[in-house]
XYZ file of C-alpha atoms in Angstrom:
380
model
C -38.419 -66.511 -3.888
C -39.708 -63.004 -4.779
C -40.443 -61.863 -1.352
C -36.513 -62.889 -0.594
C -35.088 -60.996 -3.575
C -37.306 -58.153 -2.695
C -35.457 -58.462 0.833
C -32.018 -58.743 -0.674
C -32.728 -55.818 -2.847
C -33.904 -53.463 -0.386
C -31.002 -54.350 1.904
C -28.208 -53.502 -1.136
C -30.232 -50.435 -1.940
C -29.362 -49.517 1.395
C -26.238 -50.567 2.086
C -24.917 -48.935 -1.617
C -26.746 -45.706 -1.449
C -24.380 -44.549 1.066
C -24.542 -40.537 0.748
C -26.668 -40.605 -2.516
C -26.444 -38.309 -5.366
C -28.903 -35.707 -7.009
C -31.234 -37.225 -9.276
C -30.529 -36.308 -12.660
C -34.592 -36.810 -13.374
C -36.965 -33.937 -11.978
C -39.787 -37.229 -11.810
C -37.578 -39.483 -10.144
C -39.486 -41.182 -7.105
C -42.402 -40.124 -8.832
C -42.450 -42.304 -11.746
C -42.137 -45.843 -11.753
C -39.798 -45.933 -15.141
C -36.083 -45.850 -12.639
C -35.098 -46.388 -9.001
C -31.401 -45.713 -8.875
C -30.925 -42.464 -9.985
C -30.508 -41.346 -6.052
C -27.568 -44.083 -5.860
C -24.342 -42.905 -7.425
C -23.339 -45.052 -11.158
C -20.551 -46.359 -9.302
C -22.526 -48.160 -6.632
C -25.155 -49.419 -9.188
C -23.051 -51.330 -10.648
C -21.951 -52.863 -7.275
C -25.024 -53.569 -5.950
C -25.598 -55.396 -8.972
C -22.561 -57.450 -8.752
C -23.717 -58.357 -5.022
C -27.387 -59.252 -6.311
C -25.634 -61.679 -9.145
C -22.807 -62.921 -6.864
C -26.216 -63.768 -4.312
C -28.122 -65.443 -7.139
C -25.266 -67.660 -8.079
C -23.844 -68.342 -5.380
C -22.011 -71.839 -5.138
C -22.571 -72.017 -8.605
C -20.430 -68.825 -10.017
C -19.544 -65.635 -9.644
C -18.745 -62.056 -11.642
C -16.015 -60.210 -10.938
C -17.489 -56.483 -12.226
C -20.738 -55.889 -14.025
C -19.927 -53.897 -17.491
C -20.735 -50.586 -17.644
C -22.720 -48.500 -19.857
C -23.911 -44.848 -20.257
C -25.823 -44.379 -17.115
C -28.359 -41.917 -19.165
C -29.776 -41.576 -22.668
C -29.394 -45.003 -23.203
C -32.880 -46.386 -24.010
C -33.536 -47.740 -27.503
C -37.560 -47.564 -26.704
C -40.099 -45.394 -24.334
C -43.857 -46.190 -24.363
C -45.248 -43.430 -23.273
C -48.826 -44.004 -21.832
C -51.187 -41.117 -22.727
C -54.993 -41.007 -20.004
C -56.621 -39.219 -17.750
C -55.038 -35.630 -19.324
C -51.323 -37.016 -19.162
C -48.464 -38.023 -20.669
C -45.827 -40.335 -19.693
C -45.168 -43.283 -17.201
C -46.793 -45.187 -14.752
C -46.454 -43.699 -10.940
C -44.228 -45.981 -9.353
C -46.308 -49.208 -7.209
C -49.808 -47.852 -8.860
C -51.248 -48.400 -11.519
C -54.171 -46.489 -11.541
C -51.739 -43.466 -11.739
C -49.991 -41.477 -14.599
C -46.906 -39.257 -13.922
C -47.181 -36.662 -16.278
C -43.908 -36.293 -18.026
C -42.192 -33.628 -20.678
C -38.956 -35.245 -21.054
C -37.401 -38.549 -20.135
C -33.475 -38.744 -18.720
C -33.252 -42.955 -19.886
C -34.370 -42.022 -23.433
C -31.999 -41.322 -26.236
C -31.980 -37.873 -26.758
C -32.948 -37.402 -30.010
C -36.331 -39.448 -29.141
C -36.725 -37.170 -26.322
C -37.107 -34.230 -28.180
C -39.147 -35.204 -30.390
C -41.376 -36.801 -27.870
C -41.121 -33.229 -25.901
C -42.463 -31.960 -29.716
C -45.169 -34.499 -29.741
C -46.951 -33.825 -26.692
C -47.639 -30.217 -27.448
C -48.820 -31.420 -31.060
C -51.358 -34.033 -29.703
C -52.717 -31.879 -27.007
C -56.176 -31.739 -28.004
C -56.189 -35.501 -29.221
C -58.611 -37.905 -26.923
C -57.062 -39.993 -24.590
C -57.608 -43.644 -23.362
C -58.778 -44.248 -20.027
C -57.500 -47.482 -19.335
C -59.594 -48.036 -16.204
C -63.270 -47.475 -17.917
C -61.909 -48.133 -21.337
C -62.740 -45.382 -22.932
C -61.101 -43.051 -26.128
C -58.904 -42.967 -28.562
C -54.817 -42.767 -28.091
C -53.524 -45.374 -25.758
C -49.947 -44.902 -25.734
C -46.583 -43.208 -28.039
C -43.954 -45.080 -28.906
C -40.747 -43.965 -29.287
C -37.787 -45.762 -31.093
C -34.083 -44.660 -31.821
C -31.445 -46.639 -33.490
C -28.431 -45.851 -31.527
C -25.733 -46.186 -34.476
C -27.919 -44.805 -37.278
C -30.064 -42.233 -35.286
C -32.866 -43.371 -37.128
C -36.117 -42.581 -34.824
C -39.518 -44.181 -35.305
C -43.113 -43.068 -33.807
C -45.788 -44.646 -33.247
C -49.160 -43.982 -31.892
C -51.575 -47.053 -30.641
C -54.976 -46.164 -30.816
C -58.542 -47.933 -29.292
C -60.042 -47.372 -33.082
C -59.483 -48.197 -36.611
C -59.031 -44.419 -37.513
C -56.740 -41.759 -37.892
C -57.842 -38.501 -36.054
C -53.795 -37.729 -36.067
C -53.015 -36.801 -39.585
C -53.146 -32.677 -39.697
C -52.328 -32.464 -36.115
C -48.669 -34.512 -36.819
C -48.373 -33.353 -40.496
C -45.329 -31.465 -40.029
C -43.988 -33.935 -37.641
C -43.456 -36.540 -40.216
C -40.514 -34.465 -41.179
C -38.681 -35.133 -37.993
C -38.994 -38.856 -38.008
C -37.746 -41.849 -40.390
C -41.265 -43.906 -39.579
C -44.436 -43.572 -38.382
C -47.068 -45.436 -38.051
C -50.997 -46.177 -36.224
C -51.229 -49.450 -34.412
C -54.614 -50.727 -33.228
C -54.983 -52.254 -30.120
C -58.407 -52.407 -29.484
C -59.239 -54.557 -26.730
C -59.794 -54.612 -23.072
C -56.111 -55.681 -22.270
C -53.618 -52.959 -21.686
C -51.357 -53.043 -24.652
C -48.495 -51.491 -26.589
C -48.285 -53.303 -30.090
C -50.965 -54.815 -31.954
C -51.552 -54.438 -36.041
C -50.150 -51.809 -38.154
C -53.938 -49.870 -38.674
C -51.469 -47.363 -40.957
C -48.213 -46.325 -42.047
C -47.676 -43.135 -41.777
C -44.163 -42.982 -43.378
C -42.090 -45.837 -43.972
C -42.525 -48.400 -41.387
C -39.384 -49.346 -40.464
C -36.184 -47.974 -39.130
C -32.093 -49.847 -39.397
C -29.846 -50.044 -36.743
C -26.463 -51.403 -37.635
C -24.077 -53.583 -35.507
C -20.377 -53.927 -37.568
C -21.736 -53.153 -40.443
C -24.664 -55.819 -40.319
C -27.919 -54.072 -40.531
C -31.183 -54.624 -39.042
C -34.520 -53.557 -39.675
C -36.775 -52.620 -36.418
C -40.470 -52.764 -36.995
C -43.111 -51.163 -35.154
C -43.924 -54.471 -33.285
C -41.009 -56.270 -33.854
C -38.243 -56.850 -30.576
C -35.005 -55.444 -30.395
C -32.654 -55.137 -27.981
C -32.619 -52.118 -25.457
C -29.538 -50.554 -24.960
C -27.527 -50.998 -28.320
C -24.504 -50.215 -27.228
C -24.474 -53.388 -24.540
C -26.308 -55.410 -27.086
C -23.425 -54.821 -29.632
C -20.597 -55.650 -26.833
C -22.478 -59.305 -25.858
C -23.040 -60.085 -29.353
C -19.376 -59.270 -30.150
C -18.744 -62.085 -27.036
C -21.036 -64.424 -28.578
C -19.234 -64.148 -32.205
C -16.262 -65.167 -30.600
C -17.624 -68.205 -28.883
C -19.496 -69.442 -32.183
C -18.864 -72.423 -33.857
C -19.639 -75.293 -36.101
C -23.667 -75.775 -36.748
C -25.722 -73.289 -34.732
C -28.982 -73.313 -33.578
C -30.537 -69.984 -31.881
C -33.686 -70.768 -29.917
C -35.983 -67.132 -29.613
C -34.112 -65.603 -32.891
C -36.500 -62.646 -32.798
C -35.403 -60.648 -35.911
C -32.599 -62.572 -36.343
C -30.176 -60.000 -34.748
C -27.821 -62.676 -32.852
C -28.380 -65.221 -35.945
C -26.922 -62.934 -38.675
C -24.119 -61.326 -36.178
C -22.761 -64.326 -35.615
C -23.099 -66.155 -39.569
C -19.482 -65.149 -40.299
C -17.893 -67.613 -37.581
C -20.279 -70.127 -38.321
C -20.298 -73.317 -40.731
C -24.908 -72.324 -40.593
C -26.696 -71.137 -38.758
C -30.954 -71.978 -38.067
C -33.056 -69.097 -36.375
C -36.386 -70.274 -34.409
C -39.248 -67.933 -33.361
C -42.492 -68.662 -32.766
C -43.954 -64.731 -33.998
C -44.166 -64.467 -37.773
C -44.031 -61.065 -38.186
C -40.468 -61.272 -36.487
C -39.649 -64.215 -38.659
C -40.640 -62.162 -41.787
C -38.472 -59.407 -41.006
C -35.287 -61.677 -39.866
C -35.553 -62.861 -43.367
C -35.693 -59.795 -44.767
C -32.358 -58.439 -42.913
C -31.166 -61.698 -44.141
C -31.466 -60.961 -47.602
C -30.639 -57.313 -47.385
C -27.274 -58.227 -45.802
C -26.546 -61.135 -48.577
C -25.749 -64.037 -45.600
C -26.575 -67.356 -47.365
C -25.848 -69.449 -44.587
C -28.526 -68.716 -41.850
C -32.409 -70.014 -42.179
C -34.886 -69.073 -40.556
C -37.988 -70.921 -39.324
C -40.973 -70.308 -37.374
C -41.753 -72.593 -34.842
C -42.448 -72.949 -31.321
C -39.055 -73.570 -29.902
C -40.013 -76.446 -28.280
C -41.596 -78.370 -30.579
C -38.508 -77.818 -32.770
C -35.980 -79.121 -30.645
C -38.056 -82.283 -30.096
C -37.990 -83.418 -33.564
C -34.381 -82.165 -33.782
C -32.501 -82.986 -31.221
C -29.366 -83.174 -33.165
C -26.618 -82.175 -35.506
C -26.054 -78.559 -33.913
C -22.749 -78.035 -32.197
C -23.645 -74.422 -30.957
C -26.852 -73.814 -28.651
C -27.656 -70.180 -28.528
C -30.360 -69.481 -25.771
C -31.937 -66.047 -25.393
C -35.626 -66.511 -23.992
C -38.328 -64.295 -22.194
C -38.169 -63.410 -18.518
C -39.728 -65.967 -17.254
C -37.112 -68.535 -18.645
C -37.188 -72.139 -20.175
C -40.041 -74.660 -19.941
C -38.732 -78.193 -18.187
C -39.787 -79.770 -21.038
C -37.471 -77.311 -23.351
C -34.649 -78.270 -20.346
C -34.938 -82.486 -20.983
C -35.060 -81.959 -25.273
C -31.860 -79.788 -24.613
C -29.971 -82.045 -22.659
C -31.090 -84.751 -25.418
C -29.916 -82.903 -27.676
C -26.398 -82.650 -25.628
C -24.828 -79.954 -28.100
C -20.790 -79.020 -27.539
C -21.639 -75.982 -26.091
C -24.672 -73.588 -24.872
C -24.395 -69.999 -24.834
C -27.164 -68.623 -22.563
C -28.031 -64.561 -22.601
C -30.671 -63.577 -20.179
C -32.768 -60.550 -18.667
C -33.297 -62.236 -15.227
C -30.795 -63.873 -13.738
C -32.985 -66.197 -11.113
C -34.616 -68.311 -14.120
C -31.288 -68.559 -15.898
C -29.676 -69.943 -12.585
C -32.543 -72.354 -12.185
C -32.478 -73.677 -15.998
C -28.650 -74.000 -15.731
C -29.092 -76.333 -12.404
C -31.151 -78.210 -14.548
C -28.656 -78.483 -17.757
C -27.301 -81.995 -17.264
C -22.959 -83.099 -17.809
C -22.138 -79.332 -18.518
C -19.865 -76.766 -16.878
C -19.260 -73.076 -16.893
C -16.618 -71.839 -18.899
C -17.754 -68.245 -18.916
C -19.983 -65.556 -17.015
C -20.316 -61.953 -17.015
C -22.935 -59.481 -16.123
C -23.974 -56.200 -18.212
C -25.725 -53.432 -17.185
C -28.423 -53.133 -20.055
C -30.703 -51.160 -18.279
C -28.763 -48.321 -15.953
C -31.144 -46.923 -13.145
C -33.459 -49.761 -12.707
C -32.211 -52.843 -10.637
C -32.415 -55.088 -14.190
C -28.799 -56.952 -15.362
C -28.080 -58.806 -17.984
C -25.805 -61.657 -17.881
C -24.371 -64.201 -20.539
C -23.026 -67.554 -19.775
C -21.047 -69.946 -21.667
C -21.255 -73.666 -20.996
C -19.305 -77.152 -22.481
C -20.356 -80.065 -22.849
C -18.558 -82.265 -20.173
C -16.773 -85.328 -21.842
């Protein structure tokens, strides 16, 4: 399956490039972070209604994929810092760093301070991932789209803090800050808050519901899509809801004002701690969140929701999560997903329902990733 979709990409790539366009990116087909940026916006977004229209075929079918700011656009950039560079991976290997002074995806405001932050933390150790060796393994770089709020973070080998006088005057810039340690062999981005720096926490706000966005916790990438599905999902809610992967309750709480309650189930604490806390700070009574392992959860409860709201990982649903759903046989199942090959393969598997709705997003402009969000009814 991923050698054909390799083939089907590479055969839309070239059939939709057509004349190209300049690259708005000086490190484009350098670094591995876009692969579009040679194809003009217009024919993105058709190759990516092709490559859904292929996935589902027989099954169903978009008619456009929605738009977004082709540039600027990312929420988040973890920027890897070894071997004497800054920046992103080299496209296909590994082993190599592109080193990079500004990033075209990023929100601007992030950029520039990540420009800032380079020069500051030139004569800080780096990690070499490969011998696993030193100290700073990668900055992170967050942005709130509606608020502006930016957060940086630094994730470091060692339970120290070799940054403080170098960044002193950089805390000004930012709303947080903070040192996370990550200091095992694996090649990671999060791990535990070693230090707050300042604050610890930025808000992002979607109609006036606000969410806080901690150094580890998920959020989505391109606000300004997020905010246009979740605004779809709000206006299929209904009844008793149940939203499988809550994360920090973003979808749970958007959604609490069309629905009778609503339960919230993730299986990372820290992400249930902080869904709580937007809970309060918003003052919705009627959402609860619980963490769990999603399912386990729906195989002790297989009943009494009317709304299924499905948002999982990459990689999809587990069979067994499939068989408790269709148990469970709610009214309706709203699925939002990142990859569009596991969703069509769980929704094959989703027993007496039918498609009422489907649409396809482009949450991540440049890079051949869509999102897509699917509505589904019980079948009577």
């Amino acid at each position: 399956m991923k050698k054909k979709k390799k083939r089907i990409f590479a055969e839309l790539i070239d059939k939709y490039r057509g004349k190209g366009c300049e690259p708005q990116c000086k490190y484009f087909g350098e670094c591995g972070g876009c692969m579009f940026q040679d194809i003009q916006y217009e024919n993105q977004l058709l190759l990516k209604k092709e490559y859904i229209n292929s996935i589902f075929d027989g099954i169903c079918r978009v008619d456009s994929v929605i738009p977004s700011n082709p540039y600027y656009y990312r929420n988040r950039m973890d920027m890897v810092t070894a071997f004497g560079k800054k920046g992103l991976r080299r496209s296909g290997h590994y082993k190599h760093v592109v080193d990079i002074e500004t990033c075209a995806i990023m929100q601007k405001k992030a950029d520039e301070l990540y420009s800032m932050t380079r020069d500051l933390l030139s004569e800080i150790e780096d990690y070499d991932y490969l011998r696993h060796e030193g100290y700073l393994r990668y900055i992170v770089l967050r942005q709130a789209r509606f608020t502006g709020e930016v957060m940086i973070n630094f994730v470091v080998s060692n339970p120290e803090n070799r940054l403080q006088f170098v960044i002193y005057d950089l805390l000004e810039e930012v709303d947080s800050s903070s040192i996370i340690l990550s200091s095992g062999l694996a090649d990671l981005n999060y791990g535990e808050t070693f230090q707050t720096l300042k604050k610890g926490f930025i808000t992002e706000t979607f109609d006036g519901i606000d969410f806080m966005i901690t150094p580890n916790s998920f959020f989505q990438s391109n606000s300004e899509i997020a905010l246009q599905i979740y605004r779809k999902i709000l206006s299929f809610t209904k009844g008793k809801v149940l939203d499988l992967y809550s994360g920090v309750g973003s979808i749970s709480l958007f959604i609490s004002g069309a629905a009778e309650s609503v339960t919230g189930i993730e299986i990372v604490n820290e992400a249930v701690e902080v869904a709580e806390r937007n809970r309060e700070d918003n003052e919705i009574e009627n959402v609860q969140f619980i963490c769990a392992d999603a399912g386990q959860f729906i195989k002790e409860n297989n009943g009494n929701f009317d709304t299924l709201i499905l948002d999982p990982p990459r990689s999809g649903m587990n069979p067994k999560m499939l068989k408790y759903i269709n148990e469970m046989s709610p009214e309706q199942i709203i699925y939002m997903s990142c990859n569009p090959s596991t969703c069509r393969d769980d929704v094959k598997q989703l027993e007496n329902y039918k498609i009422d709705f489907f649409e396809a997003y482009d949450m991540f402009p440049q890079t051949p990733h869509v999102e897509t969000l699917m509505k589904l009814s019980r079948s009577h």
